Amino acid sequence: MNEVQLRSLTPSVLGILVRRGADFAAAEDAVQDALVEAVRVWPDDPPRDAKGWLVTVAWRRFLDATRAETARRRREDLVEEEPAPGPAPASDDTLQLYFLCAHPKLTPSSAVALTLRAVGGLTTRQIAQAYLVPEATMAQRISRAKRTVSEVRFDQPGDVATVLRVLYLVFNEGYSGDVDLAAEAIRLTRQLAAAIDHPEVAGLLALMLLHHARRAARTAPDGSLVPLAEQDRGRWDTSAIAEGVTILQVALARDRLGEFQAQAAIAALHADAPTAEETDWVQIVEWYDELARLTDNPVVRLNRAVAVGEADGPRAGLAALAVLDDSLPRYTAVAAYLHERDGDLKTAARLYAEAARKAPNLAERDHLTRQAARLNTHRSH
């Protein structure tokens, strides 16, 4: 069992500990300790029942911590509750834990960060990158959230909007690398859509399906990134696209537009184009305008600049880009692309190289480095 598979057991184990009376923060620490122990001992002595082993070890770690802080009577009560040996229950508590982490006493940003760390299995660094903040700042935010929830009872679930935000970030992390995370986010969003009649839940599910449909075409056999315009559209999953479009159409018909529906509409326009050249960029710009109105998100405005560059020409795209903060992630890469479209290959090559140095992952860095090398080679001939 690899580390990704191991971490996929975290929500179920965490749910069992919480139901047995462990406060969330202590349970999360205990589960993390159990995962570390599993990585250490399983290669030489793998258990027959992985989840049962994790529950037992995590519960004992929780008890060890509790004994150091609580009275003897409470310690004895907890010992009596220790789960009996044998297979652990097969119930899936993941979605419930997402709601419990979105507790009303937490701010939405803290609730999202806590859930991504405790249930989603993301590292503090990954979460910080998603939120565009320093890792130390995010670590403090997660610590404060743990302290808050350690003092409350988990009898008041949070709101749907916060849970959707968490699922979206988990999917994005998986979509950029770990396919298992993306598939898990889709599975949980399907569960949520089946349980709640909410247009934004449907919008998020449609968005995930439309993006995931392109997964097979996003990388070359050597692992390098393939930009959307260069992808083999014959490798796109047409059934996932059809399902996503149908779900989106039903959601939009309810006339309760939200950001996930707007994003899904943009993804649907890309999916509907037989070729990159036939993409309806004018309509995509209109949807980005709606999305910017709904969110006022600088990353949305960055993506809008690309769309404007395609719809109205690179000079228009550069003008839209000029009003944004140049410290935004991928700002330099967008500037490089638009300058290349405008014929300024020298500036574009320099910006691609600069963007490569700022890239958040190896695949993106390699792609941008190749773009810079391509332009430099072209200029030398």
mmCIF file of C-alpha atoms in Angstrom:
data_model
loop_
_atom_site.group_PDB
_atom_site.id
_atom_site.type_symbol
_atom_site.label_atom_id
_atom_site.label_comp_id
_atom_site.label_asym_id
_atom_site.label_seq_id
_atom_site.Cartn_x
_atom_site.Cartn_y
_atom_site.Cartn_z
ATOM 1 C CA MET A 1 0.000 0.000 0.000
ATOM 2 C CA ASN A 2 1.528 3.311 -1.082
ATOM 3 C CA GLU A 3 1.299 6.592 0.827
ATOM 4 C CA VAL A 4 -1.651 7.897 -1.207
ATOM 5 C CA GLN A 5 -3.657 4.726 -0.545
ATOM 6 C CA LEU A 6 -2.666 4.866 3.101
ATOM 7 C CA ARG A 7 -3.861 8.448 3.479
ATOM 8 C CA SER A 8 -7.157 7.556 1.797
ATOM 9 C CA LEU A 9 -8.015 5.639 4.992
ATOM 10 C CA THR A 10 -7.608 8.786 7.128
ATOM 11 C CA PRO A 11 -11.248 10.003 7.010
ATOM 12 C CA SER A 12 -12.713 6.655 8.092
ATOM 13 C CA VAL A 13 -10.206 6.219 10.919
ATOM 14 C CA LEU A 14 -10.688 9.803 12.048
ATOM 15 C CA GLY A 15 -14.463 9.384 11.980
ATOM 16 C CA ILE A 16 -14.270 6.277 14.181
ATOM 17 C CA LEU A 17 -12.156 8.073 16.785
ATOM 18 C CA VAL A 18 -14.466 11.105 16.851
ATOM 19 C CA ARG A 19 -17.555 8.903 17.261
ATOM 20 C CA ARG A 20 -15.880 7.146 20.162
ATOM 21 C CA GLY A 21 -15.480 10.400 22.044
ATOM 22 C CA ALA A 22 -12.125 11.795 20.938
ATOM 23 C CA ASP A 23 -12.069 15.543 20.367
ATOM 24 C CA PHE A 24 -11.208 16.373 16.784
ATOM 25 C CA ALA A 25 -7.816 18.002 17.260
ATOM 26 C CA ALA A 26 -6.471 15.164 19.445
ATOM 27 C CA ALA A 27 -7.951 12.535 17.108
ATOM 28 C CA GLU A 28 -6.315 14.152 14.083
ATOM 29 C CA ASP A 29 -2.933 14.168 15.825
ATOM 30 C CA ALA A 30 -3.363 10.535 16.816
ATOM 31 C CA VAL A 31 -4.245 9.480 13.270
ATOM 32 C CA GLN A 32 -1.207 11.324 11.884
ATOM 33 C CA ASP A 33 0.982 9.483 14.413
ATOM 34 C CA ALA A 34 -0.550 6.180 13.322
ATOM 35 C CA LEU A 35 0.157 6.965 9.653
ATOM 36 C CA VAL A 36 3.798 7.688 10.459
ATOM 37 C CA GLU A 37 4.038 4.390 12.357
ATOM 38 C CA ALA A 38 2.423 2.545 9.441
ATOM 39 C CA VAL A 39 4.980 3.936 6.991
ATOM 40 C CA ARG A 40 7.713 2.704 9.352
ATOM 41 C CA VAL A 41 6.523 -0.840 10.066
ATOM 42 C CA TRP A 42 4.272 -1.968 7.221
ATOM 43 C CA PRO A 43 6.982 -2.580 4.605
ATOM 44 C CA ASP A 44 8.363 -5.407 6.802
ATOM 45 C CA ASP A 45 5.139 -6.473 8.527
ATOM 46 C CA PRO A 46 1.979 -5.510 6.568
ATOM 47 C CA PRO A 47 -1.288 -6.013 8.494
ATOM 48 C CA ARG A 48 -4.178 -8.111 7.212
ATOM 49 C CA ASP A 49 -6.671 -5.355 8.008
ATOM 50 C CA ALA A 50 -5.081 -1.974 7.286
ATOM 51 C CA LYS A 51 -7.905 0.195 8.625
ATOM 52 C CA GLY A 52 -8.347 -1.921 11.751
ATOM 53 C CA TRP A 53 -4.620 -1.614 12.473
ATOM 54 C CA LEU A 54 -4.747 2.166 12.040
ATOM 55 C CA VAL A 55 -7.814 2.474 14.313
ATOM 56 C CA THR A 56 -6.128 0.452 17.046
ATOM 57 C CA VAL A 57 -2.827 2.324 16.884
ATOM 58 C CA ALA A 58 -4.487 5.739 16.585
ATOM 59 C CA TRP A 59 -6.804 5.010 19.520
ATOM 60 C CA ARG A 60 -3.878 3.955 21.673
ATOM 61 C CA ARG A 61 -1.983 7.117 20.731
ATOM 62 C CA PHE A 62 -5.062 9.142 21.642
ATOM 63 C CA LEU A 63 -5.321 7.357 24.979
ATOM 64 C CA ASP A 64 -1.639 7.965 25.702
ATOM 65 C CA ALA A 65 -2.124 11.688 25.130
ATOM 66 C CA THR A 66 -5.355 11.755 27.126
ATOM 67 C CA ARG A 67 -3.826 9.976 30.117
ATOM 68 C CA ALA A 68 -1.285 12.749 30.427
ATOM 69 C CA GLU A 69 -3.963 15.422 30.722
ATOM 70 C CA THR A 70 -7.142 14.002 32.276
ATOM 71 C CA ALA A 71 -8.244 12.574 35.606
ATOM 72 C CA ARG A 72 -7.913 8.869 36.388
ATOM 73 C CA ARG A 73 -11.660 8.165 36.249
ATOM 74 C CA ARG A 74 -11.971 9.617 32.768
ATOM 75 C CA ARG A 75 -8.925 7.653 31.674
ATOM 76 C CA GLU A 76 -10.501 4.412 32.893
ATOM 77 C CA ASP A 77 -13.762 5.193 31.055
ATOM 78 C CA LEU A 78 -11.884 5.716 27.813
ATOM 79 C CA VAL A 79 -9.910 2.477 28.227
ATOM 80 C CA GLU A 80 -13.181 0.555 28.549
ATOM 81 C CA GLU A 81 -14.295 2.032 25.216
ATOM 82 C CA GLU A 82 -11.240 0.751 23.302
ATOM 83 C CA PRO A 83 -12.455 -0.982 20.151
ATOM 84 C CA ALA A 84 -12.279 -4.750 20.133
ATOM 85 C CA PRO A 85 -9.755 -6.450 17.833
ATOM 86 C CA GLY A 86 -10.993 -7.356 14.371
ATOM 87 C CA PRO A 87 -12.033 -5.639 11.154
ATOM 88 C CA ALA A 88 -13.122 -2.031 11.485
ATOM 89 C CA PRO A 89 -16.570 -0.903 10.284
ATOM 90 C CA ALA A 90 -16.773 -0.289 6.559
ATOM 91 C CA SER A 91 -18.858 2.882 6.779
ATOM 92 C CA ASP A 92 -17.680 5.973 4.891
ATOM 93 C CA ASP A 93 -17.623 8.994 7.180
ATOM 94 C CA THR A 94 -15.683 11.256 4.845
ATOM 95 C CA LEU A 95 -18.453 13.598 3.722
ATOM 96 C CA GLN A 96 -19.776 13.877 7.282
ATOM 97 C CA LEU A 97 -16.301 14.887 8.448
ATOM 98 C CA TYR A 98 -16.152 17.562 5.763
ATOM 99 C CA PHE A 99 -19.320 19.091 7.219
ATOM 100 C CA LEU A 100 -18.141 18.751 10.795
ATOM 101 C CA CYS A 101 -14.866 20.510 9.990
ATOM 102 C CA ALA A 102 -16.898 23.367 8.494
ATOM 103 C CA HIS A 103 -18.028 24.217 12.056
ATOM 104 C CA PRO A 104 -19.904 27.522 12.552
ATOM 105 C CA LYS A 105 -17.319 28.649 15.121
ATOM 106 C CA LEU A 106 -14.615 28.625 12.448
ATOM 107 C CA THR A 107 -14.192 31.204 9.728
ATOM 108 C CA PRO A 108 -14.720 29.722 6.240
ATOM 109 C CA SER A 109 -10.998 30.011 5.402
ATOM 110 C CA SER A 110 -9.973 28.278 8.640
ATOM 111 C CA ALA A 111 -12.574 25.559 8.139
ATOM 112 C CA VAL A 112 -11.312 24.878 4.629
ATOM 113 C CA ALA A 113 -7.682 24.772 5.773
ATOM 114 C CA LEU A 114 -8.458 22.406 8.660
ATOM 115 C CA THR A 115 -10.442 20.037 6.450
ATOM 116 C CA LEU A 116 -7.802 19.945 3.745
ATOM 117 C CA ARG A 117 -5.158 19.100 6.345
ATOM 118 C CA ALA A 118 -7.090 16.678 8.544
ATOM 119 C CA VAL A 119 -9.445 14.942 6.096
ATOM 120 C CA GLY A 120 -8.110 15.753 2.640
ATOM 121 C CA GLY A 121 -4.590 14.659 3.550
ATOM 122 C CA LEU A 122 -2.899 17.692 1.948
ATOM 123 C CA THR A 123 0.294 19.104 3.406
ATOM 124 C CA THR A 124 0.440 22.558 4.966
ATOM 125 C CA ARG A 125 2.604 23.681 2.046
ATOM 126 C CA GLN A 126 0.036 22.516 -0.526
ATOM 127 C CA ILE A 127 -2.742 24.335 1.316
ATOM 128 C CA ALA A 128 -0.660 27.505 1.594
ATOM 129 C CA GLN A 129 -0.022 27.434 -2.166
ATOM 130 C CA ALA A 130 -3.756 27.072 -2.837
ATOM 131 C CA TYR A 131 -4.462 30.103 -0.649
ATOM 132 C CA LEU A 132 -1.514 32.170 -1.942
ATOM 133 C CA VAL A 133 -0.102 32.698 1.573
ATOM 134 C CA PRO A 134 3.240 31.781 3.234
ATOM 135 C CA GLU A 135 3.468 28.274 4.693
ATOM 136 C CA ALA A 136 4.084 29.667 8.207
ATOM 137 C CA THR A 137 0.880 31.729 8.004
ATOM 138 C CA MET A 138 -1.133 28.679 6.998
ATOM 139 C CA ALA A 139 0.415 26.573 9.776
ATOM 140 C CA GLN A 140 -0.734 29.174 12.308
ATOM 141 C CA ARG A 141 -4.214 29.248 10.809
ATOM 142 C CA ILE A 142 -4.537 25.460 11.029
ATOM 143 C CA SER A 143 -3.238 25.442 14.619
ATOM 144 C CA ARG A 144 -5.793 28.078 15.641
ATOM 145 C CA ALA A 145 -8.565 26.083 13.963
ATOM 146 C CA LYS A 146 -7.525 22.947 15.849
ATOM 147 C CA ARG A 147 -7.592 24.841 19.151
ATOM 148 C CA THR A 148 -11.045 26.187 18.375
ATOM 149 C CA VAL A 149 -12.611 22.863 17.491
ATOM 150 C CA SER A 150 -10.993 21.116 20.438
ATOM 151 C CA GLU A 151 -13.252 23.222 22.672
ATOM 152 C CA VAL A 152 -16.570 22.567 20.907
ATOM 153 C CA ARG A 153 -18.879 19.623 20.334
ATOM 154 C CA PHE A 154 -19.307 18.401 16.769
ATOM 155 C CA ASP A 155 -23.089 18.588 16.860
ATOM 156 C CA GLN A 156 -23.504 21.575 14.535
ATOM 157 C CA PRO A 157 -22.369 20.956 10.960
ATOM 158 C CA GLY A 158 -21.115 23.779 8.796
ATOM 159 C CA ASP A 159 -22.569 25.216 5.619
ATOM 160 C CA VAL A 160 -22.602 23.782 2.126
ATOM 161 C CA ALA A 161 -20.562 26.645 0.641
ATOM 162 C CA THR A 162 -17.542 25.859 2.838
ATOM 163 C CA VAL A 163 -17.730 22.133 2.052
ATOM 164 C CA LEU A 164 -17.897 22.902 -1.667
ATOM 165 C CA ARG A 165 -14.811 25.101 -1.371
ATOM 166 C CA VAL A 166 -12.912 22.255 0.283
ATOM 167 C CA LEU A 167 -13.982 19.714 -2.330
ATOM 168 C CA TYR A 168 -12.961 22.114 -5.099
ATOM 169 C CA LEU A 169 -9.476 22.618 -3.643
ATOM 170 C CA VAL A 170 -9.001 18.877 -3.094
ATOM 171 C CA PHE A 171 -9.997 18.267 -6.717
ATOM 172 C CA ASN A 172 -7.605 20.950 -7.958
ATOM 173 C CA GLU A 173 -4.738 19.392 -6.040
ATOM 174 C CA GLY A 174 -5.544 16.010 -7.534
ATOM 175 C CA TYR A 175 -6.067 17.416 -11.025
ATOM 176 C CA SER A 176 -2.593 18.926 -11.026
ATOM 177 C CA GLY A 177 -0.904 15.684 -10.015
ATOM 178 C CA ASP A 178 -2.544 12.993 -7.901
ATOM 179 C CA VAL A 179 -5.443 11.486 -9.847
ATOM 180 C CA ASP A 180 -6.697 9.598 -6.769
ATOM 181 C CA LEU A 181 -7.451 12.879 -4.998
ATOM 182 C CA ALA A 182 -9.421 14.160 -7.989
ATOM 183 C CA ALA A 183 -11.439 10.954 -8.221
ATOM 184 C CA GLU A 184 -12.150 11.069 -4.481
ATOM 185 C CA ALA A 185 -13.381 14.667 -4.747
ATOM 186 C CA ILE A 186 -15.725 13.680 -7.586
ATOM 187 C CA ARG A 187 -17.028 10.708 -5.569
ATOM 188 C CA LEU A 188 -17.810 12.885 -2.556
ATOM 189 C CA THR A 189 -19.417 15.597 -4.689
ATOM 190 C CA ARG A 190 -21.642 12.945 -6.281
ATOM 191 C CA GLN A 191 -22.706 11.888 -2.777
ATOM 192 C CA LEU A 192 -23.434 15.481 -1.860
ATOM 193 C CA ALA A 193 -25.418 16.073 -5.070
ATOM 194 C CA ALA A 194 -27.515 12.990 -4.330
ATOM 195 C CA ALA A 195 -28.243 14.242 -0.803
ATOM 196 C CA ILE A 196 -28.747 17.992 -1.417
ATOM 197 C CA ASP A 197 -30.756 19.724 -4.149
ATOM 198 C CA HIS A 198 -28.490 22.744 -4.629
ATOM 199 C CA PRO A 199 -27.514 24.341 -7.969
ATOM 200 C CA GLU A 200 -23.940 25.096 -6.843
ATOM 201 C CA VAL A 201 -23.408 21.463 -5.816
ATOM 202 C CA ALA A 202 -24.511 20.508 -9.323
ATOM 203 C CA GLY A 203 -22.295 23.238 -10.746
ATOM 204 C CA LEU A 204 -19.250 21.916 -8.921
ATOM 205 C CA LEU A 205 -19.936 18.335 -10.012
ATOM 206 C CA ALA A 206 -20.307 19.474 -13.631
ATOM 207 C CA LEU A 207 -17.065 21.462 -13.393
ATOM 208 C CA MET A 208 -15.155 18.483 -11.998
ATOM 209 C CA LEU A 209 -16.476 16.115 -14.657
ATOM 210 C CA LEU A 210 -15.663 18.511 -17.504
ATOM 211 C CA HIS A 211 -12.107 19.061 -16.279
ATOM 212 C CA HIS A 212 -11.516 15.400 -15.410
ATOM 213 C CA ALA A 213 -12.676 14.417 -18.902
ATOM 214 C CA ARG A 214 -9.444 15.949 -20.262
ATOM 215 C CA ARG A 215 -7.167 14.105 -17.841
ATOM 216 C CA ALA A 216 -5.803 11.542 -20.298
ATOM 217 C CA ALA A 217 -4.779 14.254 -22.765
ATOM 218 C CA ARG A 218 -3.117 16.616 -20.288
ATOM 219 C CA THR A 219 0.267 14.882 -20.254
ATOM 220 C CA ALA A 220 2.514 13.385 -22.926
ATOM 221 C CA PRO A 221 3.966 9.861 -22.594
ATOM 222 C CA ASP A 222 7.130 11.358 -21.070
ATOM 223 C CA GLY A 223 5.058 13.088 -18.370
ATOM 224 C CA SER A 224 5.364 16.602 -19.798
ATOM 225 C CA LEU A 225 2.351 18.950 -19.743
ATOM 226 C CA VAL A 226 0.275 19.364 -22.899
ATOM 227 C CA PRO A 227 -1.457 22.774 -23.104
ATOM 228 C CA LEU A 228 -5.201 22.768 -23.783
ATOM 229 C CA ALA A 229 -4.798 24.078 -27.334
ATOM 230 C CA GLU A 230 -2.418 21.223 -28.208
ATOM 231 C CA GLN A 231 -4.325 18.361 -26.578
ATOM 232 C CA ASP A 232 -5.606 15.419 -28.634
ATOM 233 C CA ARG A 233 -9.341 15.973 -28.235
ATOM 234 C CA GLY A 234 -9.977 12.420 -29.378
ATOM 235 C CA ARG A 235 -8.609 11.332 -25.984
ATOM 236 C CA TRP A 236 -11.152 13.377 -24.044
ATOM 237 C CA ASP A 237 -13.795 11.358 -22.184
ATOM 238 C CA THR A 238 -16.944 12.182 -24.144
ATOM 239 C CA SER A 239 -19.267 10.431 -21.675
ATOM 240 C CA ALA A 240 -17.952 12.544 -18.797
ATOM 241 C CA ILE A 241 -18.337 15.674 -20.937
ATOM 242 C CA ALA A 242 -21.921 14.759 -21.849
ATOM 243 C CA GLU A 243 -22.778 14.104 -18.204
ATOM 244 C CA GLY A 244 -21.170 17.338 -17.063
ATOM 245 C CA VAL A 245 -22.975 19.412 -19.710
ATOM 246 C CA THR A 246 -26.344 17.838 -18.833
ATOM 247 C CA ILE A 247 -25.877 18.493 -15.113
ATOM 248 C CA LEU A 248 -24.822 22.078 -15.851
ATOM 249 C CA GLN A 249 -27.809 22.784 -18.116
ATOM 250 C CA VAL A 250 -30.231 21.639 -15.410
ATOM 251 C CA ALA A 251 -28.460 23.807 -12.810
ATOM 252 C CA LEU A 252 -28.377 26.923 -15.025
ATOM 253 C CA ALA A 253 -32.084 26.531 -15.799
ATOM 254 C CA ARG A 254 -32.823 27.248 -12.130
ATOM 255 C CA ASP A 255 -31.508 30.812 -12.591
ATOM 256 C CA ARG A 256 -29.475 30.791 -9.367
ATOM 257 C CA LEU A 257 -26.046 31.410 -10.838
ATOM 258 C CA GLY A 258 -22.992 30.789 -8.680
ATOM 259 C CA GLU A 259 -19.250 30.691 -9.283
ATOM 260 C CA PHE A 260 -19.021 26.939 -9.857
ATOM 261 C CA GLN A 261 -21.765 27.050 -12.478
ATOM 262 C CA ALA A 262 -19.965 29.927 -14.222
ATOM 263 C CA GLN A 263 -16.665 28.022 -14.183
ATOM 264 C CA ALA A 264 -18.425 24.919 -15.501
ATOM 265 C CA ALA A 265 -19.927 26.977 -18.333
ATOM 266 C CA ILE A 266 -16.427 28.063 -19.358
ATOM 267 C CA ALA A 267 -15.203 24.456 -19.222
ATOM 268 C CA ALA A 268 -18.219 23.360 -21.296
ATOM 269 C CA LEU A 269 -17.394 25.899 -24.011
ATOM 270 C CA HIS A 270 -13.864 24.500 -24.238
ATOM 271 C CA ALA A 271 -15.226 20.949 -24.345
ATOM 272 C CA ASP A 272 -17.747 21.855 -27.052
ATOM 273 C CA ALA A 273 -15.134 23.182 -29.490
ATOM 274 C CA PRO A 274 -14.082 20.539 -32.079
ATOM 275 C CA THR A 275 -10.696 22.277 -32.360
ATOM 276 C CA ALA A 276 -8.849 24.932 -30.382
ATOM 277 C CA GLU A 277 -9.322 27.373 -33.261
ATOM 278 C CA GLU A 278 -13.110 26.968 -33.072
ATOM 279 C CA THR A 279 -13.321 27.882 -29.372
ATOM 280 C CA ASP A 280 -15.974 30.533 -28.701
ATOM 281 C CA TRP A 281 -13.664 32.952 -26.885
ATOM 282 C CA VAL A 282 -16.133 35.842 -27.011
ATOM 283 C CA GLN A 283 -18.650 33.861 -24.976
ATOM 284 C CA ILE A 284 -15.883 32.668 -22.635
ATOM 285 C CA VAL A 285 -14.953 36.301 -21.919
ATOM 286 C CA GLU A 286 -18.609 36.995 -21.099
ATOM 287 C CA TRP A 287 -18.631 34.115 -18.611
ATOM 288 C CA TYR A 288 -15.386 35.368 -17.064
ATOM 289 C CA ASP A 289 -17.083 38.738 -16.621
ATOM 290 C CA GLU A 290 -19.895 36.993 -14.731
ATOM 291 C CA LEU A 291 -17.378 35.039 -12.681
ATOM 292 C CA ALA A 292 -15.412 38.175 -11.805
ATOM 293 C CA ARG A 293 -18.645 39.848 -10.717
ATOM 294 C CA LEU A 294 -19.474 36.886 -8.471
ATOM 295 C CA THR A 295 -16.043 36.430 -6.891
ATOM 296 C CA ASP A 296 -13.834 39.478 -7.490
ATOM 297 C CA ASN A 297 -11.001 36.926 -7.555
ATOM 298 C CA PRO A 298 -7.673 38.146 -9.024
ATOM 299 C CA VAL A 299 -6.936 34.692 -10.464
ATOM 300 C CA VAL A 300 -10.242 34.865 -12.352
ATOM 301 C CA ARG A 301 -9.170 38.219 -13.795
ATOM 302 C CA LEU A 302 -5.831 36.703 -14.777
ATOM 303 C CA ASN A 303 -7.573 33.926 -16.699
ATOM 304 C CA ARG A 304 -9.910 36.514 -18.195
ATOM 305 C CA ALA A 305 -6.884 38.363 -19.614
ATOM 306 C CA VAL A 306 -5.933 35.215 -21.532
ATOM 307 C CA ALA A 307 -9.472 34.899 -22.888
ATOM 308 C CA VAL A 308 -9.516 38.583 -23.894
ATOM 309 C CA GLY A 309 -6.209 38.015 -25.689
ATOM 310 C CA GLU A 310 -7.794 35.198 -27.682
ATOM 311 C CA ALA A 311 -11.056 37.023 -28.389
ATOM 312 C CA ASP A 312 -9.782 40.550 -29.118
ATOM 313 C CA GLY A 313 -6.081 40.064 -29.839
ATOM 314 C CA PRO A 314 -2.913 39.921 -27.705
ATOM 315 C CA ARG A 315 -2.682 43.717 -27.252
ATOM 316 C CA ALA A 316 -6.120 43.698 -25.616
ATOM 317 C CA GLY A 317 -5.049 40.778 -23.432
ATOM 318 C CA LEU A 318 -1.910 42.615 -22.327
ATOM 319 C CA ALA A 319 -3.999 45.688 -21.483
ATOM 320 C CA ALA A 320 -6.286 43.533 -19.301
ATOM 321 C CA LEU A 321 -3.214 42.001 -17.679
ATOM 322 C CA ALA A 322 -1.544 45.362 -16.981
ATOM 323 C CA VAL A 323 -4.103 46.345 -14.322
ATOM 324 C CA LEU A 324 -3.432 43.197 -12.242
ATOM 325 C CA ASP A 325 -0.836 42.571 -9.529
ATOM 326 C CA ASP A 326 2.274 41.083 -11.174
ATOM 327 C CA SER A 327 2.944 38.980 -8.059
ATOM 328 C CA LEU A 328 -0.042 36.749 -8.856
ATOM 329 C CA PRO A 329 0.870 33.091 -9.465
ATOM 330 C CA ARG A 330 1.301 32.430 -13.205
ATOM 331 C CA TYR A 331 1.091 36.159 -14.040
ATOM 332 C CA THR A 332 4.513 35.990 -15.693
ATOM 333 C CA ALA A 333 3.563 32.884 -17.694
ATOM 334 C CA VAL A 334 0.443 34.615 -19.002
ATOM 335 C CA ALA A 335 2.476 37.702 -19.899
ATOM 336 C CA ALA A 336 4.954 35.503 -21.773
ATOM 337 C CA TYR A 337 2.181 33.831 -23.765
ATOM 338 C CA LEU A 338 0.534 37.115 -24.719
ATOM 339 C CA HIS A 339 3.849 38.692 -25.731
ATOM 340 C CA GLU A 340 4.570 35.653 -27.902
ATOM 341 C CA ARG A 341 1.157 36.016 -29.541
ATOM 342 C CA ASP A 342 1.997 39.669 -30.151
ATOM 343 C CA GLY A 343 5.240 38.722 -31.925
ATOM 344 C CA ASP A 344 7.660 39.979 -29.245
ATOM 345 C CA LEU A 345 9.638 36.752 -29.013
ATOM 346 C CA LYS A 346 12.590 38.223 -27.095
ATOM 347 C CA THR A 347 10.396 39.461 -24.246
ATOM 348 C CA ALA A 348 8.340 36.286 -24.323
ATOM 349 C CA ALA A 349 11.428 34.047 -24.011
ATOM 350 C CA ARG A 350 12.698 36.090 -21.064
ATOM 351 C CA LEU A 351 9.328 35.932 -19.329
ATOM 352 C CA TYR A 352 8.946 32.175 -19.925
ATOM 353 C CA ALA A 353 12.333 31.623 -18.261
ATOM 354 C CA GLU A 354 11.338 33.870 -15.360
ATOM 355 C CA ALA A 355 7.992 32.056 -15.009
ATOM 356 C CA ALA A 356 9.800 28.708 -14.947
ATOM 357 C CA ARG A 357 11.809 29.821 -11.915
ATOM 358 C CA LYS A 358 8.549 30.667 -10.122
ATOM 359 C CA ALA A 359 6.656 27.511 -11.147
ATOM 360 C CA PRO A 360 4.928 25.674 -8.263
ATOM 361 C CA ASN A 361 5.758 22.175 -9.532
ATOM 362 C CA LEU A 362 8.325 20.340 -11.621
ATOM 363 C CA ALA A 363 6.039 19.574 -14.583
ATOM 364 C CA GLU A 364 5.065 23.211 -14.997
ATOM 365 C CA ARG A 365 8.659 24.367 -14.602
ATOM 366 C CA ASP A 366 9.842 21.974 -17.299
ATOM 367 C CA HIS A 367 7.059 23.077 -19.652
ATOM 368 C CA LEU A 368 7.892 26.763 -19.254
ATOM 369 C CA THR A 369 11.620 26.082 -19.640
ATOM 370 C CA ARG A 370 10.938 24.302 -22.936
ATOM 371 C CA GLN A 371 8.837 27.235 -24.106
ATOM 372 C CA ALA A 372 11.710 29.637 -23.420
ATOM 373 C CA ALA A 373 14.191 27.328 -25.178
ATOM 374 C CA ARG A 374 11.871 26.996 -28.179
ATOM 375 C CA LEU A 375 11.655 30.755 -28.642
ATOM 376 C CA ASN A 376 15.386 31.272 -28.126
ATOM 377 C CA THR A 377 16.120 28.617 -30.745
ATOM 378 C CA HIS A 378 13.619 30.201 -33.146
ATOM 379 C CA ARG A 379 15.228 33.640 -32.709
ATOM 380 C CA SER A 380 18.732 32.270 -33.351
ATOM 381 C CA HIS A 381 17.780 30.922 -36.791
#
